[in-house]
JSON list of C-alpha atoms in Angstrom, two decimals:
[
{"chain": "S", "resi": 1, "resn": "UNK", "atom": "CA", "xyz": [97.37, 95.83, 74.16]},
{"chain": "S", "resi": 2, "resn": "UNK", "atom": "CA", "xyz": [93.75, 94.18, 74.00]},
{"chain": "S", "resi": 3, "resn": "UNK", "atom": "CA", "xyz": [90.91, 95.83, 74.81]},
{"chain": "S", "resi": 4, "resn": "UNK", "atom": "CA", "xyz": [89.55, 93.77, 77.96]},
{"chain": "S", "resi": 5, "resn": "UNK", "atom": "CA", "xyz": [85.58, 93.46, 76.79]},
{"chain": "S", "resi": 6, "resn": "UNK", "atom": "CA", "xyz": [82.51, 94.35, 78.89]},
{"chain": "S", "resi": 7, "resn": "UNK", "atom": "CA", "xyz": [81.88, 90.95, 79.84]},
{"chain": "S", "resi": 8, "resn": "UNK", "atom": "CA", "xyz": [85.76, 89.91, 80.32]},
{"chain": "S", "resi": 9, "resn": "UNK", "atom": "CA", "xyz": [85.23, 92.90, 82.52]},
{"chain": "S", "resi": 10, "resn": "UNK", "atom": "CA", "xyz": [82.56, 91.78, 84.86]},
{"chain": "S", "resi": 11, "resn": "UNK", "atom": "CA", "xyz": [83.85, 88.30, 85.18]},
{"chain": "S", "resi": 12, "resn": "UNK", "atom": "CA", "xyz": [86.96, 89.20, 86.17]},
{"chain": "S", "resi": 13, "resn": "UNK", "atom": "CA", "xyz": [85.88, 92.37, 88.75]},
{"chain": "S", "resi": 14, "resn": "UNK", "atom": "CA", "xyz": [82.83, 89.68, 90.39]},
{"chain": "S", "resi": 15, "resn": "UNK", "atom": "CA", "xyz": [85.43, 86.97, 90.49]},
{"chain": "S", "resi": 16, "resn": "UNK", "atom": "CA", "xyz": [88.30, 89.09, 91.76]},
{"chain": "S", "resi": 17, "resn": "UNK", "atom": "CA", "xyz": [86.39, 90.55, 94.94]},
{"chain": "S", "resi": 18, "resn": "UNK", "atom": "CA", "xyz": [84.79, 86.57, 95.64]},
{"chain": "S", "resi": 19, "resn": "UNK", "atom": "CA", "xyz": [88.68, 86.06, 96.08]},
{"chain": "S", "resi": 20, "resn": "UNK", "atom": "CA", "xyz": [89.42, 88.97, 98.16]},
{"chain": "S", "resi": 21, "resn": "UNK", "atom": "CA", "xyz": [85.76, 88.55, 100.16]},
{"chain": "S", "resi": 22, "resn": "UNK", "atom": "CA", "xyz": [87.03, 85.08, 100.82]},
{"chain": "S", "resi": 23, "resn": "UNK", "atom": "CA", "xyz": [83.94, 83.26, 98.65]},
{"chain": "S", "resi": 24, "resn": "UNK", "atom": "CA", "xyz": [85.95, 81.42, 96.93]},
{"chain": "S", "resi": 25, "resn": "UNK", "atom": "CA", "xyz": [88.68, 79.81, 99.01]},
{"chain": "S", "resi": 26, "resn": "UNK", "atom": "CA", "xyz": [92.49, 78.66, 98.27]},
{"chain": "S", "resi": 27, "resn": "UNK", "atom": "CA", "xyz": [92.90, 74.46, 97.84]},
{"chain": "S", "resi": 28, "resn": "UNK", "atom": "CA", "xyz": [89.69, 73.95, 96.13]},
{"chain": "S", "resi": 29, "resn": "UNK", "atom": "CA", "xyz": [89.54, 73.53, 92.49]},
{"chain": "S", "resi": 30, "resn": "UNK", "atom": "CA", "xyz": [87.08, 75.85, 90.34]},
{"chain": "S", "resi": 31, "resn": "UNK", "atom": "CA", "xyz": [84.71, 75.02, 87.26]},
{"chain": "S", "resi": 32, "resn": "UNK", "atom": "CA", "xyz": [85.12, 77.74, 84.35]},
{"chain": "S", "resi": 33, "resn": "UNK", "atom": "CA", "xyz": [82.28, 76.39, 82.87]},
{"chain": "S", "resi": 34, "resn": "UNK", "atom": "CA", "xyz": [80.12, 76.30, 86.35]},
{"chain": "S", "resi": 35, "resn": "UNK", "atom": "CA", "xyz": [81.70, 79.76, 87.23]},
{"chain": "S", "resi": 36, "resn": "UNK", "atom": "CA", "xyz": [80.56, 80.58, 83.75]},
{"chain": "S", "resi": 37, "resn": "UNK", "atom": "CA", "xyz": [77.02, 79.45, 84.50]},
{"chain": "S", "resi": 38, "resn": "UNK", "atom": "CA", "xyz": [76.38, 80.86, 87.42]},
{"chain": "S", "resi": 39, "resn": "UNK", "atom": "CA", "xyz": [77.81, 84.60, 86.58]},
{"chain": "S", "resi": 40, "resn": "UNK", "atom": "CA", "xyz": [75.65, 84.21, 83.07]},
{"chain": "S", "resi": 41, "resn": "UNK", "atom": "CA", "xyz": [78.53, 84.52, 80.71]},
{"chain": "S", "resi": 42, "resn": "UNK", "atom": "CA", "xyz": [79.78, 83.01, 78.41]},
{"chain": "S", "resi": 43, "resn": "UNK", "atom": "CA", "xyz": [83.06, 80.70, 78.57]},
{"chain": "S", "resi": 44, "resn": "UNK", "atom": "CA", "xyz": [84.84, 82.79, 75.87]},
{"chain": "S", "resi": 45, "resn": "UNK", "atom": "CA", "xyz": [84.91, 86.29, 78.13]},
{"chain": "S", "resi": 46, "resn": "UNK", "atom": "CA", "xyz": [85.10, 84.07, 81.21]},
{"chain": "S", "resi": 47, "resn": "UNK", "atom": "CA", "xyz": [88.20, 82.22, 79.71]},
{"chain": "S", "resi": 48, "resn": "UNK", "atom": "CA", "xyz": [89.83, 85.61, 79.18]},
{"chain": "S", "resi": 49, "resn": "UNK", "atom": "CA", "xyz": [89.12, 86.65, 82.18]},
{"chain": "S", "resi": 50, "resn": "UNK", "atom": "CA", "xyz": [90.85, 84.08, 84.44]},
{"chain": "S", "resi": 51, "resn": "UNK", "atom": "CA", "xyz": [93.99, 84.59, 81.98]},
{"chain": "S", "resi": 52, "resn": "UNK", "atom": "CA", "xyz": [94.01, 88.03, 83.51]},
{"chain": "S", "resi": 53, "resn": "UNK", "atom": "CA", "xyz": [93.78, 87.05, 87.24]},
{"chain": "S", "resi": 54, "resn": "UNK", "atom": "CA", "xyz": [96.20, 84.37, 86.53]},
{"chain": "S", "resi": 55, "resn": "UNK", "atom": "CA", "xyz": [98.60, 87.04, 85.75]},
{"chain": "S", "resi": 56, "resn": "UNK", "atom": "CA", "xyz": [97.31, 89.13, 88.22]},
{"chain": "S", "resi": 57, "resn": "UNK", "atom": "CA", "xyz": [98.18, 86.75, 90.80]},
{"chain": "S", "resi": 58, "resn": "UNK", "atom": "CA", "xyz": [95.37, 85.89, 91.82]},
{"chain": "S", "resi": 59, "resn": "UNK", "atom": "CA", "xyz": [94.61, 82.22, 90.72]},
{"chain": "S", "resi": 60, "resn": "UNK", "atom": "CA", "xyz": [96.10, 79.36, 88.97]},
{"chain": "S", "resi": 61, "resn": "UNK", "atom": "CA", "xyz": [94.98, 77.73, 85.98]},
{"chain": "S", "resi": 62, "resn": "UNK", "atom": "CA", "xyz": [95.03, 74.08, 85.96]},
{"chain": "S", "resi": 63, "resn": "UNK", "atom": "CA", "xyz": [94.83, 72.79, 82.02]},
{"chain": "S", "resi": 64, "resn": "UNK", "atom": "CA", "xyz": [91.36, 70.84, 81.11]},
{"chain": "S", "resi": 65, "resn": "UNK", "atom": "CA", "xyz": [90.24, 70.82, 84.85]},
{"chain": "S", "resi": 66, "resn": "UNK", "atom": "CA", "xyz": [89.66, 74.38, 86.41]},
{"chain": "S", "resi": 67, "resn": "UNK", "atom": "CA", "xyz": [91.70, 76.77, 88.21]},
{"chain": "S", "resi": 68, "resn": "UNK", "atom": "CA", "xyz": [92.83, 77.42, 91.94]},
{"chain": "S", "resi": 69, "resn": "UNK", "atom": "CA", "xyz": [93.15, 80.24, 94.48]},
{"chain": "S", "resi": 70, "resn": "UNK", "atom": "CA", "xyz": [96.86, 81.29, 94.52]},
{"chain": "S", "resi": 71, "resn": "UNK", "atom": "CA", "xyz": [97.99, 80.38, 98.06]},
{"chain": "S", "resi": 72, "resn": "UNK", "atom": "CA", "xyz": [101.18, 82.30, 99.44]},
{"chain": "S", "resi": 73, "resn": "UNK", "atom": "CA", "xyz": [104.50, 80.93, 99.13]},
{"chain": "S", "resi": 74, "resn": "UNK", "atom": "CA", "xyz": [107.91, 82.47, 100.24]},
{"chain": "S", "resi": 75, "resn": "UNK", "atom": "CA", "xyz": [109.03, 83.33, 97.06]},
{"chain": "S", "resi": 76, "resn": "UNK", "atom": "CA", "xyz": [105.94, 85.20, 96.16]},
{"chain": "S", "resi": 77, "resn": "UNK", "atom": "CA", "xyz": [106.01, 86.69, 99.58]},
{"chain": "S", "resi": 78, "resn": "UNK", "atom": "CA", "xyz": [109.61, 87.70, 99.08]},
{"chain": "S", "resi": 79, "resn": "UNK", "atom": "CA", "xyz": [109.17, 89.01, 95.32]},
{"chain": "S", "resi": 80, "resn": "UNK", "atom": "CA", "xyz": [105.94, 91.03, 96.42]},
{"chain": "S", "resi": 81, "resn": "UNK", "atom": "CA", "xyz": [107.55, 92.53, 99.51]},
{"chain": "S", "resi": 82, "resn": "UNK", "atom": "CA", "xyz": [110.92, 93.53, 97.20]},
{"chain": "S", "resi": 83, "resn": "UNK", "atom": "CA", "xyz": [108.75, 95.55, 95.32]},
{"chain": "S", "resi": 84, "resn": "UNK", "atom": "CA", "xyz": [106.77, 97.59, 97.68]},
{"chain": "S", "resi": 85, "resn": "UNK", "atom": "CA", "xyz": [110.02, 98.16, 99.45]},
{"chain": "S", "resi": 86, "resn": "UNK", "atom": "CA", "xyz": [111.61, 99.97, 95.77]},
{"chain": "S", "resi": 87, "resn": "UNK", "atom": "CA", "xyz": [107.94, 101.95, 95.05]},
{"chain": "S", "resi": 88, "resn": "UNK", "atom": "CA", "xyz": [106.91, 102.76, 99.02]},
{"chain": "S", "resi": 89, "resn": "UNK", "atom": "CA", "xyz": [110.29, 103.69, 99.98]},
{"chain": "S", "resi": 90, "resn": "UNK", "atom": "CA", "xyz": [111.04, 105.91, 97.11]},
{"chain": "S", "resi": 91, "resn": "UNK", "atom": "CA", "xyz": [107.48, 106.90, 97.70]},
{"chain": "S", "resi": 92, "resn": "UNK", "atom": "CA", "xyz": [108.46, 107.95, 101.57]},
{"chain": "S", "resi": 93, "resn": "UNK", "atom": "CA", "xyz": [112.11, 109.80, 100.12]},
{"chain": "S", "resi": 94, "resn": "UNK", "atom": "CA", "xyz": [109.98, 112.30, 97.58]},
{"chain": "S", "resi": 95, "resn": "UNK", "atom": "CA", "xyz": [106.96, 112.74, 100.27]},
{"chain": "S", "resi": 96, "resn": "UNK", "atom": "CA", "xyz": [109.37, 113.52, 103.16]},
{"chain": "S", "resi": 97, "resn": "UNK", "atom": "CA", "xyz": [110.97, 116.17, 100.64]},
{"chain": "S", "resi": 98, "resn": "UNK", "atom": "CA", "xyz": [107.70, 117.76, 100.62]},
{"chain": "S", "resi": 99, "resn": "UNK", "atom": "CA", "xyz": [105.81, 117.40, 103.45]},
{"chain": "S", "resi": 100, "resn": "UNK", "atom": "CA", "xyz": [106.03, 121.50, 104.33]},
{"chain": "S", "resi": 101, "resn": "UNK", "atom": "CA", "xyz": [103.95, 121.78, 101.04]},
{"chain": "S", "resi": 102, "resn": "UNK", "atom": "CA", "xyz": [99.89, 121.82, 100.75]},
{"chain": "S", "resi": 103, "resn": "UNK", "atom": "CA", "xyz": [99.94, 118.29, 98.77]},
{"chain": "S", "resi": 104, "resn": "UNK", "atom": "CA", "xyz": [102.10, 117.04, 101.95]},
{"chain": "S", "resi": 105, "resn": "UNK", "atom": "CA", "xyz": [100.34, 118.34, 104.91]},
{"chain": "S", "resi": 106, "resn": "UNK", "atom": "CA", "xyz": [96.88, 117.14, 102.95]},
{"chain": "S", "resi": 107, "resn": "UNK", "atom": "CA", "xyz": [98.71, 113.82, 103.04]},
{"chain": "S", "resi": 108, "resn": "UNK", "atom": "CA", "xyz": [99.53, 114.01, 106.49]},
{"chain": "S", "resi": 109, "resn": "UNK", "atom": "CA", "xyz": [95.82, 114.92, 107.36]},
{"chain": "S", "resi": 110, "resn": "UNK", "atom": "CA", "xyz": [94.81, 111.86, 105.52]},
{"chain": "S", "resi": 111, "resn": "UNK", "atom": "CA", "xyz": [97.39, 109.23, 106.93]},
{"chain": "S", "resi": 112, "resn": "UNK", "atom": "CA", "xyz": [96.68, 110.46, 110.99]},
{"chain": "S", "resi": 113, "resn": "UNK", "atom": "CA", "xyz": [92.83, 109.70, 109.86]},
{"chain": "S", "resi": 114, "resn": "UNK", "atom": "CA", "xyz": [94.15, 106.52, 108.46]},
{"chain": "S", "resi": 115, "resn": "UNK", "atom": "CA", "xyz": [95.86, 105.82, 111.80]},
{"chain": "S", "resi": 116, "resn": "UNK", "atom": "CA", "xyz": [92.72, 106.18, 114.18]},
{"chain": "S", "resi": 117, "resn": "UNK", "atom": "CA", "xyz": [90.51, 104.21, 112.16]},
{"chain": "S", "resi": 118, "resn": "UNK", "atom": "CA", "xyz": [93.11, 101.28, 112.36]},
{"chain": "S", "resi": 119, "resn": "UNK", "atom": "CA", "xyz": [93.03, 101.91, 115.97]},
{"chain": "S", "resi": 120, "resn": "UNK", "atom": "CA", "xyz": [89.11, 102.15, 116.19]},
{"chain": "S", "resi": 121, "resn": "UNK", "atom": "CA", "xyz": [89.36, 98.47, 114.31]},
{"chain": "S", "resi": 122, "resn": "UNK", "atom": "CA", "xyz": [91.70, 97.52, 116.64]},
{"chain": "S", "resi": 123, "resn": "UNK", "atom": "CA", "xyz": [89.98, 98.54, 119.98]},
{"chain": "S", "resi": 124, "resn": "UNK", "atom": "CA", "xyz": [86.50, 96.65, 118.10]},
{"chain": "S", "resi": 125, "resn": "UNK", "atom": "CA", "xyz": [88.76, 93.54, 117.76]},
{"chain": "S", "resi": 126, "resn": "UNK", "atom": "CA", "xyz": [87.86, 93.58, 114.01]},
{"chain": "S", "resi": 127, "resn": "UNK", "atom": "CA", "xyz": [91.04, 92.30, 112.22]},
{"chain": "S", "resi": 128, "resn": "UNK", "atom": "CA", "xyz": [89.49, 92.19, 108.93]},
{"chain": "S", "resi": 129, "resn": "UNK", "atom": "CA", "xyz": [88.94, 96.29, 109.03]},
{"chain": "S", "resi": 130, "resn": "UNK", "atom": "CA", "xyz": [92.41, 96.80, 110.61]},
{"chain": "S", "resi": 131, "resn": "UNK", "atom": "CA", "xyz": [93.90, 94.98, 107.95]},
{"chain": "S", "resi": 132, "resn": "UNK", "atom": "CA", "xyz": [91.68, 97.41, 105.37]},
{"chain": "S", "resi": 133, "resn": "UNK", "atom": "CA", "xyz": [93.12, 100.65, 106.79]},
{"chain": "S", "resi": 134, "resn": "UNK", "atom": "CA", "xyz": [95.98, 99.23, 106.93]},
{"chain": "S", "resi": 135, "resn": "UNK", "atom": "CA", "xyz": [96.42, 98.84, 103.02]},
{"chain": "S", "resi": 136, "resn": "UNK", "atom": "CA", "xyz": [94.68, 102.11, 102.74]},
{"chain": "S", "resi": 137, "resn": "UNK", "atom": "CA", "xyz": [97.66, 103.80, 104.95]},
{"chain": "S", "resi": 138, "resn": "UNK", "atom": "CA", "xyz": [100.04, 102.45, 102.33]},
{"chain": "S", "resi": 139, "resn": "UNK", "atom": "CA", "xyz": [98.02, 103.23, 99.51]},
{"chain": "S", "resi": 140, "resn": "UNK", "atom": "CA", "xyz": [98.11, 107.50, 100.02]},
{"chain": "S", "resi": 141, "resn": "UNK", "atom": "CA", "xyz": [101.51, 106.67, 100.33]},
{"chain": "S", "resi": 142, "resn": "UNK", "atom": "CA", "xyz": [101.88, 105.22, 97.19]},
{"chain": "S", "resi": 143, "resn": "UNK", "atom": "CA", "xyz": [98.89, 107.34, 95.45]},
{"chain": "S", "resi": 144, "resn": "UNK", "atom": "CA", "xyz": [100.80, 110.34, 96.59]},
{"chain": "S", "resi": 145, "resn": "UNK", "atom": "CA", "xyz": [103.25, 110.38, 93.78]},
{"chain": "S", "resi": 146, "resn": "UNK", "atom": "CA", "xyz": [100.05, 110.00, 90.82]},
{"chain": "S", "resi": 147, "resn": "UNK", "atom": "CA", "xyz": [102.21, 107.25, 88.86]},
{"chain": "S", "resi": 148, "resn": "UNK", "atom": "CA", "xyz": [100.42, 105.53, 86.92]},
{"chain": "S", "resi": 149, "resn": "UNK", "atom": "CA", "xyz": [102.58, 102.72, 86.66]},
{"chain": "S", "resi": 150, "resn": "UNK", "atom": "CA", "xyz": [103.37, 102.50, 90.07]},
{"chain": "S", "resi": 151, "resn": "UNK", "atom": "CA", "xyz": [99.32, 102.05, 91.29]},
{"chain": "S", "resi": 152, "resn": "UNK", "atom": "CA", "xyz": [99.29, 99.17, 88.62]},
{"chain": "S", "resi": 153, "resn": "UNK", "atom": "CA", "xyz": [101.88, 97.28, 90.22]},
{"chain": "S", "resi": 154, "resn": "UNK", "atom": "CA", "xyz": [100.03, 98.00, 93.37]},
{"chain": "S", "resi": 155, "resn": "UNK", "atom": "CA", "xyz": [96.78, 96.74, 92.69]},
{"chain": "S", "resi": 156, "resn": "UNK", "atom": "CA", "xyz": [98.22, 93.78, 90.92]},
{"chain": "S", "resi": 157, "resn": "UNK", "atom": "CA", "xyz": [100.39, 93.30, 94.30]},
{"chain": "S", "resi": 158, "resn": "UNK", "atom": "CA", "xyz": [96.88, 92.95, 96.15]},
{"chain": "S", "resi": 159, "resn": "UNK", "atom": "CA", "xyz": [96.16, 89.85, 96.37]},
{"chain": "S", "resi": 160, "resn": "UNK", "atom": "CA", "xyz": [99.44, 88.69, 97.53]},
{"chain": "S", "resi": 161, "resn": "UNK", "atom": "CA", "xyz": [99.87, 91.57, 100.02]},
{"chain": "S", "resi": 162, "resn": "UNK", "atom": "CA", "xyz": [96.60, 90.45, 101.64]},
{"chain": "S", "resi": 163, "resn": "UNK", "atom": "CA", "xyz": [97.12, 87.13, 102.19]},
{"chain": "S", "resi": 164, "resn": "UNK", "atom": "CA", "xyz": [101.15, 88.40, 103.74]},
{"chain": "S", "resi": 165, "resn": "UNK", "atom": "CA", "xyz": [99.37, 90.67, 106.17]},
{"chain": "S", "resi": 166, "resn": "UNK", "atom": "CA", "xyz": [96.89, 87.35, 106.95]},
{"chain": "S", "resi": 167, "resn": "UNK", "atom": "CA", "xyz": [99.69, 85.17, 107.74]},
{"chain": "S", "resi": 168, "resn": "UNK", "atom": "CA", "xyz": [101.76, 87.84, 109.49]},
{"chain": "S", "resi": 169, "resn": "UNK", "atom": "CA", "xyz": [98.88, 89.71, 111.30]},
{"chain": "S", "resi": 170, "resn": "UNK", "atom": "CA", "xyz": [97.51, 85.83, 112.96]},
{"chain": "S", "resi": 171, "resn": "UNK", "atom": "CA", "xyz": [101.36, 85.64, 114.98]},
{"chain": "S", "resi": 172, "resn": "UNK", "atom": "CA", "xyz": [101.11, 87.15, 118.55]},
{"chain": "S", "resi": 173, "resn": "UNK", "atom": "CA", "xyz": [102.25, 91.11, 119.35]},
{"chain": "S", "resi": 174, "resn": "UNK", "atom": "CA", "xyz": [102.47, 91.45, 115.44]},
{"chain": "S", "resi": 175, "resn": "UNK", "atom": "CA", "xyz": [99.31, 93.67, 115.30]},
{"chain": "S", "resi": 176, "resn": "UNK", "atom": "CA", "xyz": [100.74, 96.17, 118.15]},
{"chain": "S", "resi": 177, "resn": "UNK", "atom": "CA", "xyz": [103.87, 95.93, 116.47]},
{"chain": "S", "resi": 178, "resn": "UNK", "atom": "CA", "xyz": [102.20, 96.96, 112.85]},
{"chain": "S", "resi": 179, "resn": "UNK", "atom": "CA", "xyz": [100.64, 99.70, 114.93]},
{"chain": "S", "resi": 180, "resn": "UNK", "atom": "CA", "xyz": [103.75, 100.35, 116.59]},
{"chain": "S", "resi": 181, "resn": "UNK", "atom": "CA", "xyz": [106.07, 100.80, 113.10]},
{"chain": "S", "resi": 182, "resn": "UNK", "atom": "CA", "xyz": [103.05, 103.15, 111.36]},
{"chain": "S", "resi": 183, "resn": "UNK", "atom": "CA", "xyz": [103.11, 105.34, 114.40]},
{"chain": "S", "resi": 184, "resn": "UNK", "atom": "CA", "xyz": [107.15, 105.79, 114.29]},
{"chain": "S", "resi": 185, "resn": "UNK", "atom": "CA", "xyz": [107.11, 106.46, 110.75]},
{"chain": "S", "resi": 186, "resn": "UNK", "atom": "CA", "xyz": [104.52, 109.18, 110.61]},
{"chain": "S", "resi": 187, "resn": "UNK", "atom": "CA", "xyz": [106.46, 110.62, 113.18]},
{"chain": "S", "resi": 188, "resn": "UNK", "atom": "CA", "xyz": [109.47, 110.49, 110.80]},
{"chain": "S", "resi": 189, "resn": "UNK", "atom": "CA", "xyz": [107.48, 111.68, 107.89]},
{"chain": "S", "resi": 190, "resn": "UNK", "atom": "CA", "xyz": [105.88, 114.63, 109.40]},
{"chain": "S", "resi": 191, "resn": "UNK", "atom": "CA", "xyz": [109.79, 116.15, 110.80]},
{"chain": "S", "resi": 192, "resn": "UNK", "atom": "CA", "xyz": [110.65, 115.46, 107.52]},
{"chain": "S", "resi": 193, "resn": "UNK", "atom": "CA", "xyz": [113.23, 113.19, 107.96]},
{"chain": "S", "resi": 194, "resn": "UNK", "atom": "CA", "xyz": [113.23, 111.17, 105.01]},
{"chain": "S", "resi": 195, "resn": "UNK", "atom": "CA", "xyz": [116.34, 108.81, 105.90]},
{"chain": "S", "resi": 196, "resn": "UNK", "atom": "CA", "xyz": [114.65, 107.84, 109.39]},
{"chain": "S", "resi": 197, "resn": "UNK", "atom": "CA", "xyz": [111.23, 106.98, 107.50]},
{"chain": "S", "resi": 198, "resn": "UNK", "atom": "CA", "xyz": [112.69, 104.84, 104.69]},
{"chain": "S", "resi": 199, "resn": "UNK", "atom": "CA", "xyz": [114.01, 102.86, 107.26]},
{"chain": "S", "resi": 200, "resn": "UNK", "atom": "CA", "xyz": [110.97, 101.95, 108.93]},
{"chain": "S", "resi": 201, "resn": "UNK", "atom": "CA", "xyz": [109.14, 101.67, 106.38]},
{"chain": "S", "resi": 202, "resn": "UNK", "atom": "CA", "xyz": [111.94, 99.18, 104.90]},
{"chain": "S", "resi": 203, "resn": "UNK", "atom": "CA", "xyz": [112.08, 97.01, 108.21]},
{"chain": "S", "resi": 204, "resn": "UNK", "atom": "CA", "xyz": [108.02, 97.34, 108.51]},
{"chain": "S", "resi": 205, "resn": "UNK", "atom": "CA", "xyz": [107.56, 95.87, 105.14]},
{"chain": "S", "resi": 206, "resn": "UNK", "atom": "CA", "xyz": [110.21, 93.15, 105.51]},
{"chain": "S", "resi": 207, "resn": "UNK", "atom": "CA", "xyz": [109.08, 92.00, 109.03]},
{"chain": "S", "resi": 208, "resn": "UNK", "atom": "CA", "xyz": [106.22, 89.54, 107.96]},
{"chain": "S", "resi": 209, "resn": "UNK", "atom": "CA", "xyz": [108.62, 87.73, 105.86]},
{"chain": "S", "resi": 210, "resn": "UNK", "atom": "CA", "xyz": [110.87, 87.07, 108.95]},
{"chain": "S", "resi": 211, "resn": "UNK", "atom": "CA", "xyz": [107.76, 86.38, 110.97]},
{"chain": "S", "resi": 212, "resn": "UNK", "atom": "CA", "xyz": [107.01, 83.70, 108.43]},
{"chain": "S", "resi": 213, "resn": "UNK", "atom": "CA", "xyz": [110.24, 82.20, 108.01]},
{"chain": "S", "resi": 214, "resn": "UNK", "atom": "CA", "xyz": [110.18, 82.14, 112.05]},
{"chain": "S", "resi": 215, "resn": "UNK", "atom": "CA", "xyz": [107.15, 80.42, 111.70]},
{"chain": "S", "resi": 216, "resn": "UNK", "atom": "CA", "xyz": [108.50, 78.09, 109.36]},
{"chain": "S", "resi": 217, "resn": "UNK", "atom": "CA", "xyz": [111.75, 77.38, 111.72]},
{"chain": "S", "resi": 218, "resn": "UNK", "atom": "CA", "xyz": [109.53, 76.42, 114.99]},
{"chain": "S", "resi": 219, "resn": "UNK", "atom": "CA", "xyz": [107.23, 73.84, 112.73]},
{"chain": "S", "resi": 220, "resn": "UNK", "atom": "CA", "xyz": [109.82, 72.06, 111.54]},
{"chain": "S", "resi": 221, "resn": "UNK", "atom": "CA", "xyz": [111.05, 71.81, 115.08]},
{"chain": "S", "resi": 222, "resn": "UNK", "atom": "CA", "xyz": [108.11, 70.35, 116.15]}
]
């Protein structure tokens, strides 16, 4: 595997959190060469490192012109939601196995922390910090288990899961109803009951794809 160089490095990190600040914003297309400019690299790292957010997800690359925000789709949403379900819910099987142990309660400790500052966000109306902890809550989860492979997926998964809680988290009684589902399933996690927690966890990662297929349905009946 290539070594990703210094530069490649800090054009892809500076462009990667103008995507996720919202900076640079989906159905506009993008300069390399300006992009290139105004970073003060040159287009050879800068070319390398939009290859690597374009398989990251993050952005498209149109040939000769530029390059595009990824905007979500239902088959991205699907594909990205399939795989949390596999890593978070065989995350939630080995943590409920072990939540009687020091590594589990410390978890525990960490994900009822997790839980008030979502609420704290929530009761300060600030949907862009709930959405945060949110991600965080599901990131102990899956940091819990110290695989390697799995926090790769994750972080590659970003992107896409951001924009799914976005478009989810903007339908009506879906934020009390995220809140809702993480409550239930620490509940389930700290008795220990594995089976009970994999399947809210399962239903609470599938639900924005039904809320955006419902979505969807009531458009096109407009």
């Amino acid at each position: 595997m290539k070594t990703k160089s210094f530069l490649q490095m800090q054009a892809y990190d500076c462009i990667k959190n103008s995507i996720l600040n919202g900076e640079l914003e989906p159905g506009q297309l993008y300069s390399e060469t300006k992009l290139s400019a105004e970073i003060g690299i040159s287009r050879t790292p800068m070319r390398e490192a939009l290859q690597c957010l374009s398989q990251d997800g993050y952005i498209s690359i149109i040939p000769s012109k530029g390059f595009m925000i990824r905007q979500l789709n239902e088959k991205d949403m699907k594909a990205s939601i399939e795989v949390r379900c596999a890593i978070e819910g065989f995350c939630t099987t080995v943590i409920a196995s072990q939540i009687d142990t020091p590594a589990g309660k410390h978890l525990l400790s960490d994900l009822e922390r997790t839980l008030k500052d979502m609420d704290d966000a929530l009761s300060d109306n600030n949907l862009e910090q709930f959405i945060y902890y949110d991600h965080q809550f599901h990131l102990l989860l899956v940091n819990y288990l110290h695989n390697d492979e799995f926090n790769q997926i994750f972080q590659r998964l970003l992107y896409l899961i951001q924009l799914t809680s976005q478009d989810a988290l903007s339908t009506e009684g879906r934020v009390k109803g995220t809140v809702d589902e993480h409550l239930a399933y620490f509940d389930a996690l700290k008795s220990g009951d594995g089976q009970k927690a994999y399947g809210i966890m399962i239903h609470h990662l599938m639900m924005p794809l039904e809320v955006h297929k419902s979505t969807i349905e009531q458009k096109n009946k407009q």
